[in-house]
Amino acid sequence: MALFDEQSLKLYNSMSGEKEVFTPINPGHVGMYVCGPTVYSNVHLGNCRTFISFDLVFRYLKHLGYKIRYVRNITDAGHLENDADSGEDRIAKKARLEKIEPMEVVQRYTIDFHNILQKFNNLPPSIEPTATGHIVEQIEIIKEILEKGFAYEANGSVYFDVMKYNESHHYGKLSGRSLEDMIANTRELAAQSDKKNPQDFALWKKAEPQHIMRWPSPWSDGFPGWHLECTAMSTKYLGEEFDIHGGGMDLKFPHHECEIAQGEASTGKNPVHYWMHANMLTLNGKKMAKSTGNNILPEEIFSGNNNILDKPFSPNVTRFFMLQAHYRSVLDFSNEALSASEKGFNRLMDAYHQIENLPVGESSSISVSDWKQSCYDAMNDDFNSPILIAKLFDAVKFINSIKEAKAKITSEDKEALQKTMKNFMFDVLGLLEKTSENEESTQKQLSATIELLIKLRAEARVNKNFALSDQIRDQLQDMGIQLKDGKEGTTFSIE
């Protein structure tokens, strides 16, 4: 019997606003789609929290024995600056500013995205499709929606007709909005707009002459709307109906609302059975924003090259910190919170490594089987990782009590305790074994040595000894250490 037959998993469905018993469409199989990044800049920490949250979901479903197909897309075209239907393509804009090809931008930041998630020990998805790789599928869906009367063409662009759709469906049901309220709060359409109504959204946009990224279609040389790619790729790889769709809370409207409308309009079916949304990450109590400087990149946390934290924190500790809050809760990132998480992480790892040497007796002071079920109960309650971690710390207290001869454990229970902690710490939470003190010391010494070389390079530049300055930079680069000069000094990253 598979574990999923023994455990009753409930998850919070954003559509109903309630926790529901998870029942997959096909018994024993799960289809899950998560909206991936738009690759025009380094992945930011808030995005990482979302992907770590759904990595937890992926891991637990695998642990329960489900055969799961996890699809997470890469947006490499069609995402305009204001998330609507105007402005410049984010990737094309970056390419124009840096005078490189758009696909160079895509490659650079896709690699960064993968590197960062690998450091966080995220499992790769089953399939990672790209928007540009599915233009044909998107065009076919547009044809289907046009044929069914839920879209219209205007001057080479194609728009989804929200008013027409709302006559037979409910546009706004995921976000809890009514179309009447949306209309009441909307300004008049600009005179040059091709839309019938402000709420309509683009399925296909005719490219202006200066638009770099364009493809031929029956309507014009242009590009697909941002919302359409997820409908095309989820349908192709998971079917017209699938189990779970996830993403950040900020995508609920309009992105996910538009996905529902496109799916129902093209297939006549409700595309997603369970909608899941991860909440935001704040920094020192305020929203993260590059424009205000209240922002930190993952690599700056790992290296310690920032003005926010007192010291570097490992990806392992940072992941543990994020999992100490429920995925639907707002989580505030601060130096104090990271420091507390590091202490807790070390306590947990140290206790786990002590299980092997615990003395055994003829009886146990606690029921290990009940404690084990309490760990499952936590995860079965909408993937409640903070409660799970609290249960793991109950085990830490028990382990310490045995060491102090204040509690006892049988050989069988000791084995069960060790296996359960291993399963939940490493397989489900995705933590990695703590590095040894020698490895940590070496890492600190390496960072200090690089900082010394950065200071020597800065002195060489002041003294106009550019040959020495370049030599230090180039030789560090040959060793896989990249220096980056900025307004506030030089930082480094280790490839």
Coordinates of C-alpha atoms in Angstrom, one line a residue:
M1 CA 0.0 0.0 0.0
A2 CA 1.3 3.4 -1.0
L3 CA 1.7 6.1 1.7
F4 CA -0.9 8.3 0.0
D5 CA -3.5 5.6 0.8
E6 CA -2.6 5.9 4.5
Q7 CA -2.4 9.6 4.7
S8 CA -5.3 12.1 4.1
L9 CA -3.8 15.2 2.6
K10 CA -5.7 18.5 2.7
L11 CA -4.6 21.6 0.8
Y12 CA -6.0 25.1 0.7
N13 CA -7.7 25.8 -2.6
S14 CA -7.6 29.4 -3.5
M15 CA -10.6 29.0 -5.7
S16 CA -12.9 27.8 -2.8
G17 CA -11.1 29.6 -0.1
E18 CA -11.1 26.4 2.0
K19 CA -8.9 23.4 2.8
E20 CA -10.0 20.5 0.7
V21 CA -9.1 16.8 0.7
F22 CA -6.7 16.2 -2.2
T23 CA -8.1 13.7 -4.7
P24 CA -6.1 13.6 -7.9
I25 CA -7.9 13.2 -11.2
N26 CA -6.0 9.9 -11.9
P27 CA -5.4 7.8 -8.8
G28 CA -1.7 7.7 -7.9
H29 CA -0.8 10.4 -10.4
V30 CA -0.5 14.1 -10.0
G31 CA -0.1 16.8 -12.6
M32 CA 1.2 20.1 -11.2
Y33 CA 2.0 23.4 -13.1
V34 CA 3.9 26.3 -11.5
C35 CA 4.4 29.7 -13.2
G36 CA 8.2 30.1 -13.6
P37 CA 10.3 33.3 -14.0
T38 CA 10.5 35.9 -16.7
V39 CA 14.2 35.7 -17.4
Y40 CA 15.3 39.3 -17.8
S41 CA 17.2 39.8 -14.5
N42 CA 18.7 37.9 -11.6
V43 CA 16.1 35.8 -9.8
H44 CA 15.1 37.7 -6.6
L45 CA 14.5 36.3 -3.2
G46 CA 10.7 36.6 -3.3
N47 CA 10.6 34.4 -6.4
C48 CA 12.9 31.9 -4.7
R49 CA 10.5 31.6 -1.8
T50 CA 7.7 30.7 -4.2
F51 CA 9.8 28.1 -5.9
I52 CA 11.0 26.7 -2.6
S53 CA 7.4 26.4 -1.4
F54 CA 6.4 24.4 -4.4
D55 CA 9.6 22.3 -4.2
L56 CA 8.2 21.3 -0.7
V57 CA 4.9 20.4 -2.3
F58 CA 6.7 18.4 -5.0
R59 CA 8.9 16.6 -2.5
Y60 CA 6.0 15.7 -0.2
L61 CA 3.8 14.3 -3.0
K62 CA 6.8 12.2 -4.2
H63 CA 7.4 11.1 -0.6
L64 CA 3.8 9.9 -0.4
G65 CA 4.4 7.8 -3.4
Y66 CA 2.6 9.7 -6.1
K67 CA 3.9 9.6 -9.6
I68 CA 4.1 13.3 -10.3
R69 CA 4.6 15.4 -13.5
Y70 CA 5.8 18.8 -12.4
V71 CA 5.8 21.5 -15.1
R72 CA 7.4 24.9 -14.5
N73 CA 7.7 27.3 -17.5
I74 CA 10.4 29.8 -18.5
T75 CA 8.9 33.1 -19.8
D76 CA 11.2 34.2 -22.5
A77 CA 8.8 36.4 -24.6
G78 CA 5.5 38.2 -24.4
H79 CA 5.8 39.6 -20.8
L80 CA 5.4 43.4 -21.3
E81 CA 6.6 45.9 -18.8
N82 CA 3.3 46.8 -17.1
D83 CA 1.9 43.2 -17.1
A84 CA -0.8 44.4 -19.4
D85 CA -0.9 44.9 -23.1
S86 CA 1.3 47.9 -23.6
G87 CA 4.9 48.8 -23.1
E88 CA 8.1 47.1 -24.2
D89 CA 8.8 43.4 -23.8
R90 CA 11.0 43.1 -20.7
I91 CA 13.5 40.8 -22.3
A92 CA 13.7 42.9 -25.5
K93 CA 14.2 46.0 -23.5
K94 CA 17.1 44.5 -21.5
A95 CA 18.6 43.3 -24.8
R96 CA 18.3 46.8 -26.3
L97 CA 19.9 48.5 -23.3
E98 CA 22.8 46.1 -23.3
K99 CA 23.1 45.9 -27.1
I100 CA 22.9 42.1 -27.2
E101 CA 20.5 39.6 -28.6
P102 CA 17.3 38.8 -26.6
M103 CA 18.2 35.1 -26.4
E104 CA 21.5 36.1 -24.8
V105 CA 19.5 37.8 -22.1
V106 CA 17.4 34.7 -21.8
Q107 CA 20.4 32.4 -21.6
R108 CA 22.2 34.5 -19.0
Y109 CA 19.3 34.7 -16.5
T110 CA 18.0 31.2 -17.1
I111 CA 21.5 29.9 -16.0
D112 CA 21.4 32.2 -13.0
F113 CA 17.9 31.0 -12.1
H114 CA 19.0 27.3 -12.3
N115 CA 22.2 27.9 -10.4
I116 CA 20.4 29.7 -7.5
L117 CA 17.7 27.0 -7.2
Q118 CA 20.4 24.3 -7.3
K119 CA 22.1 26.0 -4.4
F120 CA 18.8 26.0 -2.5
N121 CA 18.6 22.2 -3.2
N122 CA 15.4 22.5 -5.2
L123 CA 14.6 19.5 -7.3
P124 CA 14.3 20.2 -11.0
P125 CA 10.8 20.0 -12.5
S126 CA 9.8 17.1 -14.8
I127 CA 9.5 19.5 -17.7
E128 CA 10.6 23.1 -18.1
P129 CA 9.1 24.4 -21.3
T130 CA 9.7 27.9 -22.8
A131 CA 7.2 30.4 -24.3
T132 CA 9.2 30.7 -27.5
G133 CA 9.3 27.0 -27.9
H134 CA 5.4 26.8 -28.0
I135 CA 4.4 29.6 -30.4
V136 CA 2.6 27.1 -32.6
E137 CA 0.5 25.7 -29.7
Q138 CA -0.4 29.2 -28.7
I139 CA -1.6 30.1 -32.2
E140 CA -3.7 27.0 -32.3
I141 CA -5.4 27.9 -29.0
I142 CA -6.1 31.4 -30.3
K143 CA -7.8 29.9 -33.4
E144 CA -9.9 27.7 -31.1
I145 CA -11.0 30.7 -28.9
L146 CA -11.8 32.8 -32.0
E147 CA -13.9 30.0 -33.5
K148 CA -15.9 29.7 -30.3
G149 CA -16.6 33.4 -30.3
F150 CA -14.7 34.4 -27.2
A151 CA -12.1 36.6 -29.0
Y152 CA -11.9 39.1 -31.8
E153 CA -9.3 40.4 -34.2
A154 CA -8.4 44.1 -34.4
N155 CA -5.7 45.6 -36.7
G156 CA -3.6 42.4 -36.6
S157 CA -4.0 41.8 -32.8
V158 CA -6.3 39.3 -31.2
Y159 CA -8.1 40.1 -27.9
F160 CA -10.0 37.9 -25.5
D161 CA -13.6 39.2 -25.2
V162 CA -14.2 39.3 -21.5
M163 CA -17.8 40.6 -21.7
K164 CA -18.8 37.8 -24.1
Y165 CA -17.1 35.2 -21.9
N166 CA -18.8 36.5 -18.8
E167 CA -22.2 36.0 -20.3
S168 CA -21.8 32.2 -19.8
H169 CA -18.9 32.1 -17.2
H170 CA -17.6 34.0 -14.3
Y171 CA -14.6 36.1 -15.0
G172 CA -13.0 37.0 -11.6
K173 CA -14.1 33.9 -9.7
L174 CA -10.5 33.0 -8.5
S175 CA -9.7 36.5 -7.2
G176 CA -13.3 37.1 -5.9
R177 CA -13.9 40.0 -8.3
S178 CA -17.1 40.9 -10.2
L179 CA -16.9 42.2 -13.8
E180 CA -19.4 45.0 -12.9
D181 CA -17.0 46.3 -10.2
M182 CA -14.0 46.1 -12.5
I183 CA -15.9 48.1 -15.2
A184 CA -17.0 50.7 -12.6
N185 CA -13.4 51.2 -11.5
T186 CA -12.0 51.4 -15.0
R187 CA -11.2 54.6 -16.9
E188 CA -12.4 55.0 -20.5
L189 CA -10.4 53.3 -23.2
A190 CA -7.7 55.4 -24.8
A191 CA -8.8 56.5 -28.3
Q192 CA -6.0 54.6 -30.0
S193 CA -6.8 51.3 -28.3
D194 CA -8.0 48.3 -30.4
K195 CA -9.9 46.8 -27.5
K196 CA -13.7 46.8 -27.3
N197 CA -13.5 47.0 -23.5
P198 CA -10.7 47.8 -21.0
Q199 CA -11.0 44.4 -19.4
D200 CA -10.2 42.5 -22.6
F201 CA -6.7 41.1 -22.8
A202 CA -4.3 40.3 -25.6
L203 CA -4.0 36.8 -27.0
W204 CA -1.8 38.0 -29.9
K205 CA -0.2 41.4 -30.3
K206 CA 0.9 42.8 -33.7
A207 CA 4.5 43.8 -33.4
E208 CA 5.5 47.4 -34.0
P209 CA 8.3 47.9 -36.4
Q210 CA 10.9 48.4 -33.6
H211 CA 9.7 45.2 -31.8
I212 CA 12.6 42.7 -32.0
M213 CA 10.8 39.5 -30.9
R214 CA 8.2 38.5 -33.5
W215 CA 6.7 35.5 -35.2
P216 CA 4.4 35.0 -38.2
S217 CA 0.7 34.2 -37.5
P218 CA -2.6 34.2 -39.4
W219 CA -3.2 37.8 -38.1
S220 CA 0.2 39.5 -38.2
D221 CA 3.8 39.3 -37.5
G222 CA 3.7 39.6 -33.7
F223 CA 4.0 37.8 -30.4
P224 CA 1.6 36.0 -28.0
G225 CA 0.0 37.6 -24.9
W226 CA 1.7 36.8 -21.6
H227 CA -1.2 34.9 -20.2
L228 CA -1.5 32.5 -23.1
E229 CA 1.8 30.7 -22.8
C230 CA 0.8 29.0 -19.5
T231 CA -2.5 27.8 -20.9
A232 CA -0.7 26.3 -24.0
M233 CA 2.1 24.6 -22.0
S234 CA -0.1 23.3 -19.1
T235 CA -2.6 21.9 -21.6
K236 CA 0.1 20.3 -23.8
Y237 CA 1.9 18.5 -20.9
L238 CA -0.8 18.0 -18.3
G239 CA -4.0 17.8 -20.3
E240 CA -7.2 20.0 -20.6
E241 CA -7.8 19.3 -16.8
F242 CA -5.1 18.8 -14.3
D243 CA -4.6 18.7 -10.5
I244 CA -2.6 21.6 -9.1
H245 CA -1.6 25.0 -10.4
G246 CA 0.7 27.1 -8.3
G247 CA 2.4 30.5 -8.3
G248 CA 2.9 33.7 -6.3
M249 CA 0.0 35.5 -4.7
D250 CA 0.6 38.4 -7.1
L251 CA -0.3 36.2 -10.1
K252 CA -3.8 35.5 -8.9
F253 CA -5.1 38.5 -10.9
P254 CA -4.9 39.0 -13.7
H255 CA -2.6 36.2 -14.8
H256 CA -4.3 33.2 -13.4
E257 CA -7.8 34.6 -13.9
C258 CA -7.0 35.0 -17.6
E259 CA -5.6 31.4 -17.7
I260 CA -8.9 30.1 -16.4
A261 CA -10.9 32.1 -19.0
Q262 CA -8.6 30.9 -21.8
G263 CA -8.8 27.3 -20.7
E264 CA -12.6 27.3 -20.3
A265 CA -13.1 29.2 -23.6
S266 CA -10.9 26.9 -25.6
T267 CA -11.9 23.5 -24.2
G268 CA -15.2 24.0 -22.3
K269 CA -13.6 22.4 -19.2
N270 CA -12.4 23.8 -15.8
P271 CA -8.6 23.5 -16.4
V272 CA -7.4 23.3 -12.7
H273 CA -8.9 21.5 -9.8
Y274 CA -6.7 23.0 -7.0
W275 CA -5.2 26.5 -7.1
M276 CA -2.3 27.2 -4.7
H277 CA -0.6 30.6 -4.1
A278 CA 2.5 31.3 -2.1
N279 CA 2.6 34.6 -0.1
M280 CA 5.2 37.4 -0.3
L281 CA 8.6 38.0 1.3
T282 CA 9.3 41.3 2.9
L283 CA 12.6 42.8 4.0
N284 CA 12.8 44.4 7.4
G285 CA 9.1 44.9 7.4
K286 CA 8.9 46.5 4.0
K287 CA 8.2 45.3 0.5
M288 CA 11.3 44.4 -1.4
A289 CA 12.0 46.8 -4.2
K290 CA 15.2 47.5 -6.2
S291 CA 14.2 51.1 -6.7
T292 CA 14.3 51.8 -2.9
G293 CA 17.4 49.7 -2.2
N294 CA 15.3 47.5 0.1
N295 CA 16.4 44.5 -1.8
I296 CA 18.9 41.6 -1.5
L297 CA 19.8 38.9 -4.0
P298 CA 20.4 35.3 -3.0
E299 CA 24.1 35.4 -4.0
E300 CA 24.6 38.5 -1.7
I301 CA 23.2 36.5 1.2
F302 CA 25.6 33.6 0.5
S303 CA 28.7 35.7 0.0
G304 CA 27.9 38.3 2.8
N305 CA 28.5 41.1 0.3
N306 CA 25.5 43.3 1.3
N307 CA 24.6 46.1 3.7
I308 CA 21.8 44.3 5.4
L309 CA 23.2 41.2 7.1
D310 CA 26.0 41.0 9.7
K311 CA 27.5 37.9 8.1
P312 CA 27.0 35.4 5.2
F313 CA 24.3 32.8 5.5
S314 CA 24.4 29.5 3.6
P315 CA 21.6 28.5 1.1
N316 CA 20.8 25.7 3.5
V317 CA 20.1 28.0 6.4
T318 CA 18.2 30.4 4.2
R319 CA 16.0 27.6 2.9
F320 CA 15.4 26.5 6.5
F321 CA 14.4 30.1 7.4
M322 CA 11.9 30.2 4.6
L323 CA 10.3 26.8 5.6
Q324 CA 9.8 28.0 9.2
A325 CA 6.9 30.0 7.9
H326 CA 3.8 28.6 6.2
Y327 CA 3.8 29.1 2.5
R328 CA 0.6 31.2 2.7
S329 CA 2.0 33.5 5.3
V330 CA 3.9 36.8 4.7
L331 CA 7.5 36.2 5.8
D332 CA 9.8 39.0 6.9
F333 CA 13.5 38.6 6.1
S334 CA 15.9 40.2 8.6
N335 CA 19.4 39.7 10.1
E336 CA 17.8 38.7 13.4
A337 CA 15.5 36.1 11.8
L338 CA 18.4 34.5 9.8
S339 CA 20.6 34.4 12.9
A340 CA 17.9 32.6 14.9
S341 CA 17.3 30.2 12.0
E342 CA 21.0 29.3 11.8
K343 CA 21.1 28.5 15.5
G344 CA 18.0 26.3 15.1
F345 CA 19.3 24.6 12.0
N346 CA 22.6 23.7 13.8
R347 CA 20.6 22.4 16.8
L348 CA 18.5 20.2 14.6
M349 CA 21.4 18.8 12.6
D350 CA 23.6 18.2 15.7
A351 CA 20.7 16.2 17.3
Y352 CA 20.2 14.1 14.2
H353 CA 23.8 13.2 14.1
Q354 CA 23.7 12.1 17.7
I355 CA 20.9 9.5 17.2
E356 CA 23.5 6.9 16.0
N357 CA 25.2 6.8 19.4
L358 CA 22.2 6.9 21.7
P359 CA 22.0 4.0 24.2
V360 CA 19.0 1.7 23.8
G361 CA 16.9 0.0 26.5
E362 CA 13.9 -2.4 26.8
S363 CA 11.3 0.4 26.7
S364 CA 10.7 3.9 25.2
S365 CA 9.7 7.0 27.2
I366 CA 7.5 8.3 24.3
S367 CA 5.6 6.7 21.5
V368 CA 7.8 7.2 18.4
S369 CA 5.0 6.0 16.2
D370 CA 2.6 8.7 17.5
W371 CA 5.3 11.3 17.0
K372 CA 5.9 10.1 13.5
Q373 CA 2.2 10.4 12.7
S374 CA 2.2 13.9 14.1
C375 CA 4.9 14.8 11.5
Y376 CA 2.6 13.5 8.8
D377 CA -0.4 15.3 10.3
A378 CA 1.5 18.6 10.0
M379 CA 2.3 18.1 6.3
N380 CA -1.1 16.7 5.6
D381 CA -2.5 20.0 6.9
D382 CA -1.8 22.1 3.8
F383 CA 2.0 21.4 3.8
N384 CA 2.4 23.0 7.2
S385 CA 6.2 23.1 7.4
P386 CA 6.5 25.3 10.5
I387 CA 4.5 22.7 12.5
L388 CA 6.6 19.9 11.1
I389 CA 9.7 21.7 12.1
A390 CA 8.3 22.1 15.6
K391 CA 7.7 18.4 15.7
L392 CA 11.3 17.8 14.7
F393 CA 12.4 20.0 17.6
D394 CA 10.2 17.8 19.9
A395 CA 12.5 15.0 18.8
V396 CA 15.6 17.1 19.5
K397 CA 14.4 17.5 23.1
F398 CA 13.8 13.7 23.3
I399 CA 17.2 12.9 22.0
N400 CA 18.8 15.3 24.5
S401 CA 16.8 13.7 27.3
I402 CA 18.1 10.2 26.3
K403 CA 21.7 11.6 26.3
E404 CA 21.2 12.9 29.8
A405 CA 19.7 9.5 30.9
K406 CA 16.3 11.2 31.6
A407 CA 14.5 9.2 28.9
K408 CA 14.8 5.8 27.2
I409 CA 14.4 4.3 23.7
T410 CA 14.3 0.8 22.3
S411 CA 16.4 -0.3 19.4
E412 CA 13.4 -0.4 17.1
D413 CA 12.2 3.0 18.1
K414 CA 15.7 4.5 17.7
E415 CA 15.8 3.1 14.1
A416 CA 12.3 4.5 13.4
L417 CA 13.2 7.9 14.9
Q418 CA 16.4 8.1 12.8
K419 CA 14.6 7.1 9.6
T420 CA 11.7 9.5 10.1
M421 CA 14.0 12.5 10.9
K422 CA 16.0 11.6 7.8
N423 CA 12.9 11.4 5.6
F424 CA 11.4 14.7 6.8
M425 CA 14.6 16.7 7.1
F426 CA 16.3 15.7 3.9
D427 CA 13.7 14.2 1.5
V428 CA 10.7 16.5 2.4
L429 CA 12.1 19.7 3.7
G430 CA 15.0 19.4 1.2
L431 CA 17.7 20.3 3.7
L432 CA 21.3 19.3 3.1
E433 CA 23.7 17.7 5.7
K434 CA 25.5 20.5 7.5
T435 CA 29.1 20.9 6.4
S436 CA 31.8 20.1 8.8
E437 CA 33.4 22.8 10.9
N438 CA 36.6 22.4 8.9
E439 CA 34.7 23.1 5.6
E440 CA 33.0 26.1 7.2
S441 CA 36.3 27.4 8.4
T442 CA 37.9 27.0 5.0
Q443 CA 35.0 28.9 3.4
K444 CA 35.5 31.8 5.8
Q445 CA 39.2 31.8 5.1
L446 CA 38.5 31.8 1.3
S447 CA 36.1 34.8 1.6
A448 CA 38.7 36.7 3.7
T449 CA 41.4 36.0 1.2
I450 CA 39.3 37.3 -1.7
E451 CA 38.4 40.4 0.2
L452 CA 42.1 41.1 0.8
L453 CA 42.8 40.7 -3.0
I454 CA 39.9 43.1 -3.7
K455 CA 41.5 45.7 -1.4
L456 CA 44.9 45.2 -3.1
R457 CA 43.3 45.6 -6.5
A458 CA 41.5 48.8 -5.3
E459 CA 44.9 50.2 -4.1
A460 CA 46.5 49.3 -7.4
R461 CA 43.8 51.2 -9.3
V462 CA 44.2 54.3 -7.1
N463 CA 47.9 54.1 -7.8
K464 CA 47.1 53.8 -11.6
N465 CA 48.8 50.4 -11.6
F466 CA 46.1 49.0 -14.0
A467 CA 48.2 46.1 -15.1
L468 CA 48.3 44.7 -11.6
S469 CA 44.6 45.5 -11.1
D470 CA 43.6 43.6 -14.3
Q471 CA 45.9 40.7 -13.4
I472 CA 44.2 40.2 -10.0
R473 CA 40.7 40.3 -11.7
D474 CA 41.7 38.0 -14.6
Q475 CA 43.4 35.4 -12.4
L476 CA 40.5 35.3 -10.0
Q477 CA 38.2 34.9 -13.0
D478 CA 40.3 31.9 -14.2
M479 CA 39.7 30.3 -10.8
G480 CA 35.9 30.8 -11.1
I481 CA 35.7 33.9 -8.9
Q482 CA 33.9 36.8 -10.6
L483 CA 34.4 40.3 -9.4
K484 CA 31.7 42.9 -10.0
D485 CA 32.5 46.6 -9.7
G486 CA 29.5 48.8 -8.5
K487 CA 28.8 52.2 -7.0
E488 CA 29.2 50.9 -3.5
G489 CA 32.4 48.9 -4.2
T490 CA 33.5 45.5 -5.5
T491 CA 31.6 42.3 -4.8
F492 CA 32.4 38.7 -5.8
S493 CA 30.6 35.5 -6.6
I494 CA 32.1 32.0 -6.8
E495 CA 30.9 30.0 -9.9

